């Protein structure tokens, strides 16, 4: 049981009351006909959630929406580029490195996501103790350098270091900030605001997939990476001044609150995230090459499947974000996980036709978008807002484990069991993960 003295103004006090979502409030000094004076609040939570305001900007105001826009752009470039890796996977596998196995090539994108996730743990703690605007700008520069450097690489190993490791490190800063900041700026319409911010990653994946494919076709892979690196660096730098937190932990807080890992709710939440994230990237990475190898479609048609899936993920993020404010975020997390499994098991496992592939693209895209959108909202509702950046950072450990359990085994099955032409075992594996 934690307690803390309340804020100076009634507005701030009311905001905090909303933030902790009516958890075991003890109100002192209320009287009929008088405005309630909050003196002490106690609530049950494992994490120490005493908070200080980091800015005098009010929640739910115009500035809060500017923060949402900045998070949208940051996630559009950082996660959007990662979601578009399927185009590079297709190009490397079919054109540039045909002698390399699918499993080896997939490690470029896997390393990118793994470093982004494990780097998110450190980034989450840094975001609570340093200026997130500066951290976001540093991440933008590293992202740009990574892709520009990758444009000069001529081997899979070199690309793992630049496009994979270095980019993942840089993207971890806007990744953590963009997913954890939105919930702090809203006491009403929290789910909607978070959904709008996180829809940036889907929008980015949608247009980045098409743009990457077009750039590779017209300019070649090296220049496609240079253009991507320059655009992402400039855009994320431009919005960094608005990437700021509203609440920070009390100065006496521990940097790492290990009581969280002793909380059974937190452990179960992390376990669920492992399997959800493990299934996340499989369709994005394998659907483009599947379209070419199994359905005998063009490479651009395969890339369009990724674009379509990202487009539906945007719809899922927005729709689930709005519904989360009405039905509760945890219910929607469970429902969308079930929908993702349903789409893969019912439409992709038994069939290998164009119609069913488009159907699974629509269903899985919507469901996975909803899952990503609601994760920070669930964390905020269950564990509070004050330490949300570091809580999300710890949750990224589950993203890391999920990344290891996802694409690498799928690619190994495609190579070893399917001999790079039969995707059945790989699809079965990714379909069972959300179950």
Short mmCIF file of C-alpha atoms in Angstrom, two decimals:
data_model
loop_
_atom_site.label_atom_id
_atom_site.label_comp_id
_atom_site.label_asym_id
_atom_site.label_seq_id
_atom_site.Cartn_x
_atom_site.Cartn_y
_atom_site.Cartn_z
CA UNK A 1 0.00 0.00 0.00
CA UNK A 2 1.49 3.31 -1.08
CA UNK A 3 0.41 6.84 -0.16
CA UNK A 4 1.38 10.29 -1.27
CA UNK A 5 0.48 13.90 -0.58
CA UNK A 6 -1.56 15.53 -3.23
CA UNK A 7 -0.88 18.40 -5.59
CA UNK A 8 -1.15 22.15 -5.18
CA UNK A 9 -4.16 22.79 -7.35
CA UNK A 10 -7.59 21.23 -7.53
CA UNK A 11 -7.19 20.60 -11.27
CA UNK A 12 -4.04 18.57 -10.76
CA UNK A 13 -5.64 16.71 -7.87
CA UNK A 14 -8.61 15.74 -10.01
CA UNK A 15 -6.25 14.64 -12.79
CA UNK A 16 -4.41 12.32 -10.43
CA UNK A 17 -7.67 10.92 -9.17
CA UNK A 18 -8.58 10.06 -12.77
CA UNK A 19 -5.11 8.67 -13.46
CA UNK A 20 -5.32 6.03 -10.76
CA UNK A 21 -8.77 5.09 -12.03
CA UNK A 22 -10.66 5.20 -8.75
CA UNK A 23 -8.50 2.60 -7.01
CA UNK A 24 -9.36 2.57 -3.29
CA UNK A 25 -9.58 6.34 -2.87
CA UNK A 26 -9.61 7.81 0.63
CA UNK A 27 -11.01 11.31 0.57
CA UNK A 28 -10.71 13.68 3.50
CA UNK A 29 -12.40 17.00 4.07
CA UNK A 30 -15.45 16.64 1.82
CA UNK A 31 -18.55 18.46 2.92
CA UNK A 32 -21.91 19.18 1.37
CA UNK A 33 -21.88 22.20 -0.92
CA UNK A 34 -18.09 22.50 -0.87
CA UNK A 35 -15.52 21.40 -3.37
CA UNK A 36 -13.78 18.26 -2.17
CA UNK A 37 -10.25 18.75 -0.86
CA UNK A 38 -8.02 15.81 -1.60
CA UNK A 39 -5.47 15.28 1.13
CA UNK A 40 -4.35 11.69 0.89
CA UNK A 41 -4.79 8.95 -1.66
CA UNK A 42 -4.04 5.31 -1.04
CA UNK A 43 -4.30 2.49 -3.52
CA UNK A 44 -3.19 -1.06 -3.94
CA UNK A 45 -0.37 -1.49 -6.43
CA UNK A 46 2.91 -3.28 -6.51
CA UNK A 47 4.83 -0.51 -8.25
CA UNK A 48 5.70 2.68 -6.39
CA UNK A 49 3.66 5.23 -8.35
CA UNK A 50 4.33 8.52 -6.58
CA UNK A 51 4.52 11.13 -9.30
CA UNK A 52 5.65 14.66 -9.95
CA UNK A 53 4.46 16.84 -12.80
CA UNK A 54 7.12 17.44 -15.43
CA UNK A 55 5.31 20.37 -17.10
CA UNK A 56 2.63 22.96 -16.39
CA UNK A 57 0.81 22.05 -19.61
CA UNK A 58 -2.67 20.67 -18.80
CA UNK A 59 -3.93 17.24 -19.72
CA UNK A 60 -6.62 16.90 -22.41
CA UNK A 61 -5.74 20.28 -23.97
CA UNK A 62 -4.42 21.47 -27.32
CA UNK A 63 -0.82 20.81 -26.30
CA UNK A 64 -1.75 17.23 -25.44
CA UNK A 65 -2.91 16.71 -29.02
CA UNK A 66 0.38 18.11 -30.30
CA UNK A 67 2.10 15.44 -28.22
CA UNK A 68 -0.12 12.81 -29.83
CA UNK A 69 0.85 14.11 -33.28
CA UNK A 70 4.56 13.94 -32.36
CA UNK A 71 4.13 10.37 -31.11
CA UNK A 72 2.26 9.49 -34.31
CA UNK A 73 5.12 10.73 -36.51
CA UNK A 74 7.83 9.14 -34.35
CA UNK A 75 6.12 5.75 -34.43
CA UNK A 76 5.25 6.11 -38.11
CA UNK A 77 8.94 6.21 -38.98
CA UNK A 78 10.51 4.02 -36.29
CA UNK A 79 8.04 1.11 -36.28
CA UNK A 80 6.82 1.70 -39.83
CA UNK A 81 10.30 0.99 -41.17
CA UNK A 82 10.46 -2.20 -39.12
CA UNK A 83 7.04 -3.30 -40.41
CA UNK A 84 8.25 -2.73 -43.98
CA UNK A 85 11.18 -5.12 -43.57
CA UNK A 86 9.22 -7.81 -45.43
CA UNK A 87 10.03 -5.93 -48.67
CA UNK A 88 13.75 -6.10 -47.90
CA UNK A 89 13.37 -9.77 -46.90
CA UNK A 90 11.79 -10.49 -50.26
CA UNK A 91 14.49 -8.58 -52.15
CA UNK A 92 17.36 -10.21 -50.25
CA UNK A 93 15.86 -13.70 -50.54
CA UNK A 94 14.93 -13.59 -54.22
CA UNK A 95 17.43 -11.15 -55.74
CA UNK A 96 20.45 -9.93 -53.76
CA UNK A 97 21.39 -12.94 -51.59
CA UNK A 98 19.69 -15.98 -53.21
CA UNK A 99 22.40 -18.26 -51.84
CA UNK A 100 21.62 -17.34 -48.23
CA UNK A 101 18.97 -19.27 -46.31
CA UNK A 102 15.67 -17.65 -45.38
CA UNK A 103 16.50 -18.14 -41.70
CA UNK A 104 19.79 -16.23 -42.00
CA UNK A 105 18.22 -13.36 -43.96
CA UNK A 106 15.32 -13.06 -41.52
CA UNK A 107 17.82 -12.37 -38.73
CA UNK A 108 18.38 -8.86 -40.14
CA UNK A 109 14.80 -7.86 -39.34
CA UNK A 110 14.75 -10.00 -36.21
CA UNK A 111 17.89 -8.35 -34.79
CA UNK A 112 16.33 -4.98 -35.62
CA UNK A 113 13.25 -5.76 -33.54
CA UNK A 114 15.13 -7.57 -30.76
CA UNK A 115 17.50 -4.66 -30.17
CA UNK A 116 14.59 -2.25 -30.35
CA UNK A 117 12.85 -4.29 -27.66
CA UNK A 118 15.74 -4.94 -25.29
CA UNK A 119 16.95 -1.37 -25.84
CA UNK A 120 13.44 -0.33 -24.83
CA UNK A 121 14.13 -1.54 -21.29
CA UNK A 122 16.98 0.96 -20.93
CA UNK A 123 15.08 3.62 -22.88
CA UNK A 124 12.10 3.33 -20.54
CA UNK A 125 14.24 4.11 -17.49
CA UNK A 126 16.08 6.91 -19.31
CA UNK A 127 12.77 8.49 -20.30
CA UNK A 128 11.88 8.83 -16.61
CA UNK A 129 15.18 10.48 -15.64
CA UNK A 130 16.21 12.51 -18.69
CA UNK A 131 14.51 14.78 -21.20
CA UNK A 132 12.53 12.58 -23.58
CA UNK A 133 12.75 15.26 -26.26
CA UNK A 134 16.54 14.94 -26.34
CA UNK A 135 16.39 11.14 -26.24
CA UNK A 136 13.95 11.09 -29.16
CA UNK A 137 16.27 13.34 -31.18
CA UNK A 138 19.29 11.13 -30.40
CA UNK A 139 17.30 8.11 -31.57
CA UNK A 140 16.41 9.89 -34.81
CA UNK A 141 20.07 10.55 -35.62
CA UNK A 142 21.06 6.94 -34.91
CA UNK A 143 18.21 5.67 -37.09
CA UNK A 144 19.35 7.83 -39.99
CA UNK A 145 23.00 6.84 -39.65
CA UNK A 146 22.04 3.15 -39.48
CA UNK A 147 20.15 3.15 -42.78
CA UNK A 148 22.64 5.38 -44.59
CA UNK A 149 25.43 3.12 -43.39
CA UNK A 150 23.45 0.05 -44.41
CA UNK A 151 23.20 1.36 -47.96
CA UNK A 152 26.93 0.69 -48.37
CA UNK A 153 26.76 -2.88 -47.02
CA UNK A 154 27.25 -5.83 -49.35
CA UNK A 155 26.72 -8.84 -47.06
CA UNK A 156 24.05 -10.18 -44.74
CA UNK A 157 26.40 -9.87 -41.76
CA UNK A 158 27.06 -6.18 -42.41
CA UNK A 159 23.33 -5.52 -42.76
CA UNK A 160 22.67 -7.26 -39.42
CA UNK A 161 24.97 -4.69 -37.78
CA UNK A 162 23.61 -1.58 -39.53
CA UNK A 163 20.01 -2.22 -40.63
CA UNK A 164 19.53 -4.59 -37.70
CA UNK A 165 21.48 -3.74 -34.54
CA UNK A 166 22.22 -0.02 -35.00
CA UNK A 167 18.77 0.86 -36.32
CA UNK A 168 17.08 -1.11 -33.54
CA UNK A 169 19.09 0.78 -30.94
CA UNK A 170 18.12 4.17 -32.36
CA UNK A 171 14.46 3.27 -32.86
CA UNK A 172 14.12 2.07 -29.25
CA UNK A 173 13.92 5.69 -28.03
CA UNK A 174 10.94 6.86 -30.15
CA UNK A 175 9.43 3.38 -29.72
CA UNK A 176 9.27 3.64 -25.91
CA UNK A 177 8.42 7.34 -25.81
CA UNK A 178 5.75 7.07 -28.50
CA UNK A 179 3.96 4.16 -26.82
CA UNK A 180 4.13 5.36 -23.20
CA UNK A 181 3.68 9.15 -23.37
CA UNK A 182 0.14 9.39 -24.90
CA UNK A 183 -1.67 7.85 -21.92
CA UNK A 184 -0.09 10.41 -19.57
CA UNK A 185 -1.61 13.35 -21.43
CA UNK A 186 -5.25 12.30 -21.23
CA UNK A 187 -7.65 11.63 -18.40
CA UNK A 188 -10.58 11.34 -20.81
CA UNK A 189 -10.55 9.53 -24.18
CA UNK A 190 -7.31 7.87 -23.10
CA UNK A 191 -7.86 4.82 -25.30
CA UNK A 192 -8.72 6.93 -28.35
CA UNK A 193 -5.68 9.19 -27.94
CA UNK A 194 -3.36 6.22 -27.51
CA UNK A 195 -4.93 4.48 -30.50
CA UNK A 196 -4.38 7.54 -32.70
CA UNK A 197 -0.74 7.82 -31.63
CA UNK A 198 -0.05 4.11 -32.14
CA UNK A 199 -1.83 4.09 -35.49
CA UNK A 200 1.25 5.95 -36.73
CA UNK A 201 3.16 2.67 -36.83
CA UNK A 202 0.47 1.12 -39.04
CA UNK A 203 0.33 4.17 -41.32
CA UNK A 204 4.11 4.10 -41.55
CA UNK A 205 4.17 0.40 -42.34
CA UNK A 206 1.51 0.95 -44.99
CA UNK A 207 3.18 3.71 -46.99
CA UNK A 208 6.75 2.64 -46.16
CA UNK A 209 6.08 -0.80 -47.64
CA UNK A 210 4.89 0.65 -50.95
CA UNK A 211 7.56 3.38 -50.95
CA UNK A 212 10.37 0.93 -50.20
CA UNK A 213 9.24 -1.40 -52.96
CA UNK A 214 9.03 1.49 -55.45
CA UNK A 215 12.42 2.90 -54.38
CA UNK A 216 14.15 -0.47 -54.73
CA UNK A 217 12.62 -0.98 -58.18
CA UNK A 218 13.54 2.51 -59.44
CA UNK A 219 16.76 3.41 -57.59
CA UNK A 220 18.07 0.13 -56.24
CA UNK A 221 18.38 -1.06 -52.66
CA UNK A 222 21.32 1.21 -51.62
CA UNK A 223 19.59 4.44 -52.58
CA UNK A 224 16.29 3.20 -51.17
CA UNK A 225 18.01 2.89 -47.79
CA UNK A 226 19.67 6.33 -48.07
CA UNK A 227 16.38 8.05 -48.84
CA UNK A 228 14.67 6.19 -45.99
CA UNK A 229 17.43 7.09 -43.54
CA UNK A 230 17.40 10.79 -44.41
CA UNK A 231 13.60 11.13 -44.37
CA UNK A 232 13.20 9.28 -41.06
CA UNK A 233 15.94 11.29 -39.37
CA UNK A 234 14.58 14.68 -40.46
CA UNK A 235 10.93 13.87 -39.65
CA UNK A 236 11.59 12.45 -36.16
CA UNK A 237 13.95 15.30 -35.33
CA UNK A 238 11.27 17.81 -36.38
CA UNK A 239 8.68 16.51 -33.88
CA UNK A 240 11.09 15.79 -31.01
CA UNK A 241 10.38 19.14 -29.24
CA UNK A 242 6.84 17.87 -28.45
CA UNK A 243 7.92 14.42 -27.24
CA UNK A 244 7.70 15.16 -23.53
CA UNK A 245 6.28 13.34 -20.54
CA UNK A 246 3.65 14.93 -18.29
CA UNK A 247 4.36 12.87 -15.17
CA UNK A 248 7.64 11.56 -13.78
CA UNK A 249 8.25 9.39 -10.70
CA UNK A 250 9.07 11.05 -7.40
CA UNK A 251 12.77 11.83 -7.16
CA UNK A 252 13.16 9.21 -4.47
CA UNK A 253 11.99 6.40 -6.75
CA UNK A 254 14.25 3.49 -7.53
CA UNK A 255 15.51 3.31 -11.10
CA UNK A 256 14.36 -0.29 -11.39
CA UNK A 257 11.31 -1.28 -9.38
CA UNK A 258 11.76 -5.02 -9.01
CA UNK A 259 8.47 -5.35 -7.13
CA UNK A 260 6.78 -5.39 -10.53
CA UNK A 261 8.27 -8.77 -11.44
CA UNK A 262 6.84 -10.17 -8.19
CA UNK A 263 3.34 -9.12 -9.21
CA UNK A 264 1.48 -12.10 -10.69
CA UNK A 265 -0.64 -9.78 -12.86
CA UNK A 266 2.47 -8.27 -14.40
CA UNK A 267 4.04 -11.70 -15.02
CA UNK A 268 0.87 -13.01 -16.69
CA UNK A 269 0.65 -9.86 -18.78
CA UNK A 270 4.26 -10.32 -19.91
CA UNK A 271 3.66 -13.98 -20.76
CA UNK A 272 0.63 -13.08 -22.89
CA UNK A 273 2.69 -10.44 -24.70
CA UNK A 274 5.41 -13.00 -25.53
CA UNK A 275 3.05 -15.10 -27.65
CA UNK A 276 1.18 -12.16 -29.16
CA UNK A 277 4.42 -10.51 -30.33
CA UNK A 278 5.85 -13.85 -31.49
CA UNK A 279 2.98 -14.10 -33.98
CA UNK A 280 3.08 -10.41 -34.94
CA UNK A 281 5.87 -10.31 -37.55
CA UNK A 282 5.42 -13.74 -39.19
CA UNK A 283 2.82 -12.67 -41.78
CA UNK A 284 4.60 -9.35 -42.41
CA UNK A 285 7.90 -11.10 -43.16
CA UNK A 286 6.66 -14.16 -45.05
CA UNK A 287 3.56 -13.03 -46.92
CA UNK A 288 5.47 -11.15 -49.70
CA UNK A 289 7.66 -14.14 -50.60
CA UNK A 290 4.71 -16.55 -50.09
CA UNK A 291 2.78 -14.57 -52.71
CA UNK A 292 5.60 -15.05 -55.22
CA UNK A 293 6.59 -18.66 -54.47
CA UNK A 294 3.17 -20.25 -53.78
CA UNK A 295 0.64 -18.02 -55.55
CA UNK A 296 3.01 -17.08 -58.43
CA UNK A 297 2.26 -13.39 -58.09
CA UNK A 298 4.71 -10.56 -58.77
CA UNK A 299 7.01 -9.15 -56.10
CA UNK A 300 5.07 -5.88 -56.09
CA UNK A 301 1.80 -7.78 -55.52
CA UNK A 302 3.38 -9.50 -52.52
CA UNK A 303 4.50 -6.15 -51.14
CA UNK A 304 0.94 -4.86 -51.54
CA UNK A 305 -0.22 -7.57 -49.12
CA UNK A 306 1.99 -6.04 -46.45
CA UNK A 307 0.61 -2.61 -47.34
CA UNK A 308 -2.96 -3.88 -47.01
CA UNK A 309 -2.20 -5.56 -43.69
CA UNK A 310 -0.67 -2.37 -42.32
CA UNK A 311 -3.70 -0.43 -43.53
CA UNK A 312 -6.09 -2.69 -41.62
CA UNK A 313 -3.85 -2.46 -38.56
CA UNK A 314 -4.47 1.31 -38.60
CA UNK A 315 -8.22 0.66 -38.60
CA UNK A 316 -7.75 -1.81 -35.75
CA UNK A 317 -5.71 0.63 -33.68
CA UNK A 318 -8.30 3.39 -34.01
CA UNK A 319 -11.38 1.21 -33.57
CA UNK A 320 -10.03 -0.67 -30.58
CA UNK A 321 -8.72 2.57 -29.08
CA UNK A 322 -12.22 4.07 -29.15
CA UNK A 323 -13.85 0.89 -27.83
CA UNK A 324 -11.31 0.60 -25.00
CA UNK A 325 -12.78 3.71 -23.38
CA UNK A 326 -16.19 2.00 -23.36
CA UNK A 327 -15.70 -1.74 -22.83
CA UNK A 328 -12.35 -1.81 -21.05
CA UNK A 329 -8.92 -2.42 -22.60
CA UNK A 330 -8.27 -5.88 -21.12
CA UNK A 331 -11.42 -7.36 -22.70
CA UNK A 332 -10.36 -6.05 -26.09
CA UNK A 333 -6.82 -7.40 -25.69
CA UNK A 334 -8.21 -10.91 -25.20
CA UNK A 335 -10.74 -10.55 -28.03
CA UNK A 336 -8.21 -9.33 -30.58
CA UNK A 337 -5.71 -12.04 -29.67
CA UNK A 338 -8.42 -14.62 -30.32
CA UNK A 339 -9.30 -12.92 -33.62
CA UNK A 340 -5.66 -13.01 -34.79
CA UNK A 341 -5.45 -16.75 -34.09
CA UNK A 342 -8.82 -17.30 -35.80
CA UNK A 343 -7.68 -15.52 -38.96
CA UNK A 344 -4.51 -17.57 -39.29
CA UNK A 345 -6.03 -20.96 -38.40
CA UNK A 346 -9.24 -20.67 -40.41
CA UNK A 347 -8.14 -18.78 -43.52
CA UNK A 348 -4.41 -19.38 -44.05
CA UNK A 349 -3.67 -22.87 -42.72
CA UNK A 350 -6.16 -24.84 -44.87
CA UNK A 351 -6.01 -22.76 -48.08
CA UNK A 352 -3.49 -21.44 -50.59
CA UNK A 353 -5.63 -19.18 -52.75
CA UNK A 354 -5.55 -15.47 -53.49
CA UNK A 355 -8.97 -14.87 -51.92
CA UNK A 356 -8.14 -16.53 -48.62
CA UNK A 357 -4.77 -14.77 -48.43
CA UNK A 358 -6.48 -11.40 -48.82
CA UNK A 359 -9.00 -12.43 -46.14
CA UNK A 360 -6.31 -13.39 -43.62
CA UNK A 361 -4.51 -10.16 -44.44
CA UNK A 362 -7.62 -8.16 -43.52
CA UNK A 363 -8.49 -10.13 -40.36
CA UNK A 364 -4.96 -10.47 -38.99
CA UNK A 365 -4.10 -6.86 -39.81
CA UNK A 366 -7.12 -5.54 -37.90
CA UNK A 367 -6.56 -7.84 -34.92
CA UNK A 368 -2.84 -7.24 -34.51
CA UNK A 369 -3.38 -3.49 -34.79
CA UNK A 370 -5.89 -3.68 -31.95
CA UNK A 371 -3.48 -5.68 -29.80
CA UNK A 372 -0.65 -3.18 -30.22
CA UNK A 373 -2.99 -0.24 -29.56
CA UNK A 374 -4.40 -1.53 -26.30
CA UNK A 375 -1.22 -2.80 -24.60
CA UNK A 376 -0.16 0.61 -23.16
CA UNK A 377 -3.75 1.34 -22.09
CA UNK A 378 -3.95 -1.96 -20.19
CA UNK A 379 -0.61 -1.18 -18.53
CA UNK A 380 -1.81 2.30 -17.55
CA UNK A 381 -5.09 1.01 -16.12
CA UNK A 382 -3.52 -1.81 -14.12
CA UNK A 383 -0.23 -0.27 -12.97
CA UNK A 384 -0.84 3.50 -13.15
CA UNK A 385 0.61 6.34 -15.21
CA UNK A 386 3.56 7.63 -13.20
CA UNK A 387 6.00 4.88 -14.13
CA UNK A 388 4.48 3.95 -17.47
CA UNK A 389 7.70 4.51 -19.49
CA UNK A 390 9.70 2.10 -17.33
CA UNK A 391 6.77 -0.32 -17.11
CA UNK A 392 6.56 -0.38 -20.91
CA UNK A 393 10.34 -0.78 -20.95
CA UNK A 394 10.07 -3.90 -18.79
CA UNK A 395 7.26 -5.18 -20.98
CA UNK A 396 9.61 -4.92 -23.94
CA UNK A 397 11.48 -7.87 -22.42
CA UNK A 398 8.46 -9.91 -23.48
CA UNK A 399 8.74 -8.32 -26.93
CA UNK A 400 12.36 -9.50 -27.04
CA UNK A 401 11.47 -13.07 -26.07
CA UNK A 402 8.54 -13.03 -28.47
CA UNK A 403 10.85 -11.89 -31.27
CA UNK A 404 13.11 -14.88 -30.61
CA UNK A 405 10.16 -17.29 -30.58
CA UNK A 406 8.60 -15.83 -33.72
CA UNK A 407 10.33 -15.27 -37.05
CA UNK A 408 13.56 -17.32 -36.53
CA UNK A 409 11.74 -20.63 -35.89
CA UNK A 410 9.25 -19.85 -38.68
CA UNK A 411 12.10 -19.26 -41.12
CA UNK A 412 13.94 -22.37 -39.95
CA UNK A 413 10.81 -24.44 -40.57
CA UNK A 414 10.47 -22.94 -44.05
CA UNK A 415 14.09 -23.85 -44.84
CA UNK A 416 14.33 -27.24 -43.14
CA UNK A 417 10.84 -28.68 -43.53
CA UNK A 418 9.42 -26.73 -46.43
CA UNK A 419 12.64 -26.48 -48.47
CA UNK A 420 11.88 -22.78 -49.12
CA UNK A 421 8.77 -23.61 -51.19
CA UNK A 422 6.27 -25.21 -48.77
CA UNK A 423 5.08 -22.74 -46.13
CA UNK A 424 2.67 -25.13 -44.35
CA UNK A 425 4.77 -25.89 -41.26
CA UNK A 426 5.74 -22.24 -40.86
CA UNK A 427 2.12 -21.08 -41.10
CA UNK A 428 0.98 -23.71 -38.57
CA UNK A 429 3.62 -22.53 -36.15
CA UNK A 430 2.69 -18.85 -36.35
CA UNK A 431 -1.03 -19.71 -36.17
CA UNK A 432 -0.62 -21.62 -32.89
CA UNK A 433 1.35 -18.89 -31.12
CA UNK A 434 -1.61 -16.61 -30.18
CA UNK A 435 -3.61 -19.64 -29.01
#
